[in-house]
Coordinates of C-alpha atoms in Angstrom, one line a residue:
M64 CA 15.5 2.8 -24.3
I65 CA 18.0 5.6 -24.6
N66 CA 19.6 5.4 -28.0
H67 CA 18.8 8.9 -29.4
D68 CA 21.1 11.8 -29.7
T69 CA 22.7 13.5 -26.7
D70 CA 20.0 16.1 -26.3
N71 CA 17.3 13.5 -26.3
Q72 CA 19.2 11.4 -23.8
L73 CA 19.6 14.3 -21.5
Q74 CA 15.9 15.2 -21.8
I75 CA 14.8 11.7 -21.0
L76 CA 17.1 11.5 -18.0
S77 CA 15.9 14.9 -16.7
E78 CA 12.3 13.8 -17.0
N79 CA 12.9 10.5 -15.3
L80 CA 14.8 12.1 -12.4
T81 CA 12.2 14.8 -11.9
H82 CA 9.5 12.1 -11.7
I83 CA 11.6 10.1 -9.2
R84 CA 12.4 13.1 -7.0
T85 CA 8.7 14.0 -6.9
R86 CA 7.8 10.5 -5.8
I87 CA 10.5 10.5 -3.2
A88 CA 9.2 13.8 -1.8
E89 CA 5.6 12.5 -1.8
A90 CA 6.6 9.3 0.0
A91 CA 8.6 11.2 2.6
Q92 CA 5.7 13.6 3.2
R93 CA 3.4 10.7 3.8
A94 CA 5.8 9.4 6.4
G95 CA 6.2 12.8 8.0
R96 CA 9.8 13.0 6.9
S97 CA 12.0 15.4 4.9
P98 CA 13.1 14.4 1.4
D99 CA 16.5 15.7 2.4
E100 CA 16.9 12.6 4.6
I101 CA 16.9 10.4 1.5
T102 CA 19.9 9.8 -0.7
L103 CA 19.2 8.7 -4.3
V104 CA 21.8 6.2 -5.5
A105 CA 21.6 5.9 -9.3
V106 CA 22.4 2.3 -10.2
S107 CA 24.7 2.7 -13.2
K108 CA 25.8 -0.9 -13.7
T109 CA 25.9 -1.9 -17.4
K110 CA 25.3 1.8 -18.3
P111 CA 27.9 3.8 -20.3
L112 CA 29.9 6.5 -18.6
E113 CA 28.2 9.1 -20.9
L114 CA 24.9 8.5 -19.0
V115 CA 26.6 8.8 -15.6
K116 CA 28.1 12.1 -16.6
M117 CA 24.7 13.3 -17.8
A118 CA 23.0 12.3 -14.5
Y119 CA 25.8 14.1 -12.6
T120 CA 25.0 17.3 -14.5
L121 CA 21.4 16.8 -13.4
G122 CA 22.4 16.8 -9.8
V123 CA 22.9 13.1 -9.1
T124 CA 26.0 12.7 -6.8
D125 CA 25.8 9.0 -5.8
F126 CA 26.2 6.0 -8.2
G127 CA 26.0 2.3 -7.5
E128 CA 28.0 -0.4 -9.3
N129 CA 28.0 -4.1 -8.8
R130 CA 31.0 -5.4 -10.8
V131 CA 34.5 -4.4 -9.9
Q132 CA 36.0 -4.5 -13.3
E133 CA 33.3 -2.4 -15.0
A134 CA 33.3 0.1 -12.1
Q135 CA 37.1 0.4 -12.2
T136 CA 37.0 1.8 -15.7
K137 CA 34.2 4.3 -14.9
I138 CA 35.7 5.5 -11.6
A139 CA 39.2 6.0 -13.1
A140 CA 37.6 8.2 -15.8
F141 CA 35.2 10.2 -13.7
Q142 CA 35.9 11.5 -10.3
P143 CA 34.4 15.0 -10.1
Q144 CA 33.9 17.0 -6.9
G145 CA 31.3 15.6 -4.6
L146 CA 30.6 12.3 -6.5
R147 CA 30.4 9.1 -4.4
W148 CA 30.7 5.6 -5.8
H149 CA 28.9 2.8 -4.0
M150 CA 29.6 -0.9 -4.4
I151 CA 26.1 -2.5 -4.2
G152 CA 26.8 -6.0 -5.5
H153 CA 28.4 -9.1 -4.0
V154 CA 32.1 -8.7 -3.3
Q155 CA 34.5 -11.7 -3.5
T156 CA 37.1 -11.4 -0.8
N157 CA 39.9 -11.7 -3.3
K158 CA 38.6 -8.4 -4.8
A159 CA 38.7 -6.6 -1.4
N160 CA 41.9 -4.7 -2.3
K161 CA 40.4 -3.2 -5.5
V162 CA 37.1 -2.5 -3.9
V163 CA 38.6 -0.5 -1.0
S164 CA 40.9 1.4 -3.3
I165 CA 38.2 2.7 -5.6
F166 CA 34.8 2.9 -3.8
D167 CA 33.6 5.4 -1.3
S168 CA 31.3 2.8 0.4
V169 CA 30.4 -0.8 0.3
Q170 CA 26.7 -1.4 0.9
S171 CA 26.9 -5.2 0.4
V172 CA 28.9 -6.5 3.3
D173 CA 27.2 -9.9 3.5
S174 CA 29.5 -11.8 5.9
L175 CA 32.0 -11.4 8.7
H176 CA 34.7 -12.9 6.4
L177 CA 34.2 -10.2 3.8
A178 CA 34.2 -7.5 6.5
Q179 CA 37.5 -8.8 7.8
A180 CA 39.0 -8.7 4.3
L181 CA 37.8 -5.1 3.7
S182 CA 39.0 -4.1 7.2
Q183 CA 42.5 -5.5 6.5
Q184 CA 42.7 -3.7 3.1
A185 CA 41.4 -0.4 4.5
S186 CA 43.9 -0.5 7.3
Q187 CA 46.8 -1.2 4.9
Q188 CA 45.6 1.6 2.6
G189 CA 45.2 4.0 5.5
K190 CA 41.5 4.5 4.7
R191 CA 38.3 4.4 6.7
L192 CA 35.7 2.7 4.5
T193 CA 32.0 3.3 5.0
V194 CA 30.1 0.0 4.9
L195 CA 26.6 -1.3 5.3
L196 CA 25.7 -4.8 6.5
E197 CA 23.5 -6.6 3.9
I198 CA 20.8 -8.5 5.6
N199 CA 18.8 -11.2 3.9
V200 CA 15.6 -10.3 5.6
A201 CA 13.3 -12.5 3.6
G202 CA 15.6 -15.5 3.9
E203 CA 15.8 -16.1 0.1
T204 CA 18.3 -18.8 -0.7
S205 CA 19.0 -17.1 -4.1
K206 CA 20.3 -14.0 -2.4
T207 CA 23.4 -13.2 -0.5
G208 CA 23.2 -11.4 2.9
I209 CA 23.6 -12.1 6.6
P210 CA 20.7 -14.2 7.9
L211 CA 18.4 -12.1 10.1
A212 CA 18.9 -14.4 13.1
E213 CA 22.7 -13.8 12.9
A214 CA 22.6 -10.0 12.4
S215 CA 23.2 -9.0 16.0
T216 CA 26.2 -11.3 16.5
V217 CA 27.8 -10.4 13.2
A218 CA 27.2 -6.7 13.8
Q219 CA 29.0 -6.8 17.1
Q220 CA 32.0 -8.5 15.5
V221 CA 32.1 -6.1 12.5
V222 CA 32.0 -2.9 14.5
A223 CA 35.1 -4.0 16.3
L224 CA 37.1 -4.2 13.2
P225 CA 39.6 -1.4 12.3
G226 CA 39.3 0.7 9.2
L227 CA 35.6 0.3 8.8
D228 CA 32.8 2.8 9.5
V229 CA 29.7 0.7 9.9
A230 CA 27.0 3.2 8.9
G231 CA 23.9 1.0 8.8
L232 CA 22.0 -1.8 7.0
M233 CA 21.0 -2.8 3.5
T234 CA 18.6 -5.3 2.1
V235 CA 17.3 -6.4 -1.3
A236 CA 13.6 -7.2 -1.1
P237 CA 12.0 -10.0 -3.1
L238 CA 10.7 -9.2 -6.5
V239 CA 6.9 -8.9 -6.4
E240 CA 4.2 -7.3 -8.5
N241 CA 2.6 -5.4 -5.6
P242 CA 5.2 -3.4 -3.5
E243 CA 2.9 -3.6 -0.5
E244 CA 3.9 -7.3 -0.2
V245 CA 7.4 -6.3 0.7
R246 CA 6.5 -3.6 3.2
P247 CA 7.1 -6.1 6.1
V248 CA 10.7 -6.7 4.8
F249 CA 11.5 -3.0 5.0
R250 CA 9.8 -2.7 8.4
T251 CA 11.8 -5.6 9.7
L252 CA 15.0 -4.0 8.6
R253 CA 14.0 -0.8 10.4
E254 CA 13.2 -2.7 13.5
L255 CA 16.5 -4.5 13.3
R256 CA 18.3 -1.1 13.1
A257 CA 16.5 0.1 16.3
R258 CA 17.6 -3.1 18.1
L259 CA 21.2 -2.7 17.0
Q260 CA 21.2 0.9 18.1
E261 CA 20.6 -0.4 21.6
E262 CA 22.6 -3.6 21.4
V263 CA 25.6 -2.3 19.5
P264 CA 25.9 1.4 20.3
Q265 CA 29.5 1.6 19.0
S266 CA 27.8 2.5 15.7
R267 CA 24.9 4.9 15.2
W268 CA 23.3 2.7 12.5
E269 CA 22.0 5.8 10.7
Q270 CA 21.6 4.4 7.2
L271 CA 18.9 2.1 5.8
S272 CA 19.5 1.3 2.2
M273 CA 16.4 -0.3 0.9
G274 CA 14.0 0.1 -2.0
M275 CA 14.6 0.0 -5.8
T276 CA 12.7 1.0 -8.9
D277 CA 9.6 -1.1 -8.2
D278 CA 9.2 -0.4 -4.5
Y279 CA 11.1 2.6 -3.3
P280 CA 8.1 4.7 -2.2
V281 CA 7.1 2.0 0.2
A282 CA 10.7 1.7 1.4
I283 CA 10.8 5.4 2.1
E284 CA 7.5 5.2 4.1
E285 CA 9.2 2.5 6.2
G286 CA 12.3 4.5 6.9
A287 CA 14.7 4.2 4.0
T288 CA 17.5 6.7 4.0
I289 CA 19.1 5.4 0.7
V290 CA 17.2 4.2 -2.3
R291 CA 19.0 2.4 -5.2
I292 CA 17.3 3.1 -8.5
G293 CA 18.5 2.1 -11.9
R294 CA 15.8 1.2 -14.4
A295 CA 13.5 4.2 -13.6
I296 CA 16.4 6.5 -14.3
F297 CA 18.4 4.9 -17.2
G298 CA 15.8 2.5 -18.7
E299 CA 16.1 -1.2 -19.1
R300 CA 19.5 -2.8 -18.6
V301 CA 21.7 -3.4 -21.5
Q302 CA 22.3 -7.0 -20.4
K303 CA 19.6 -9.6 -19.7
Q304 CA 19.0 -10.4 -16.1

């Protein structure tokens, strides 16, 4: 989509971001919320660093990556003031060391085993890593994530680990044509958060990372505090899915 000169690229990004921010504000208003409560994470995986830099100049401060090697190169080259890098993809435990050393947060903690590995590395590196527990709300076998039925038990174990700041929950909703079909998924995650706030008060469970390009307005109406948007900002992915 974006293969014109730099001025055109910047113009397209600017228009895309204006449209998204307007829709975020409208969805927040419908839910009686402030748009300031919602963090836009630009999903920059497979996108060149040049586009990340352009988005940053347009006010985007949070970027999401899902492959450690690709992210390493970008993060090493671009660490301006106020920018935060989020790991949003599946993390293999043998990559925990690299992940902890370069990312500001890991939104995709999908098992106690991974949380333990991240905790160990964070402690060794003298860091406190912000993490979200990824919940497989819809029970899709093709997706990673903690099963809904195990969420409370795993949450209690993870919050006890050193070096981690468990800030909330994340989910990836099923891909559907009508975003209304996944509203119950987002509502269930919000209800789970409310339950965890009572059952596991050691964490405030502030963040709900849910909603992507096709369904983020519905996610915001259901309480999302973080939306992860790639295609609507940067265009179609370079790689085939």
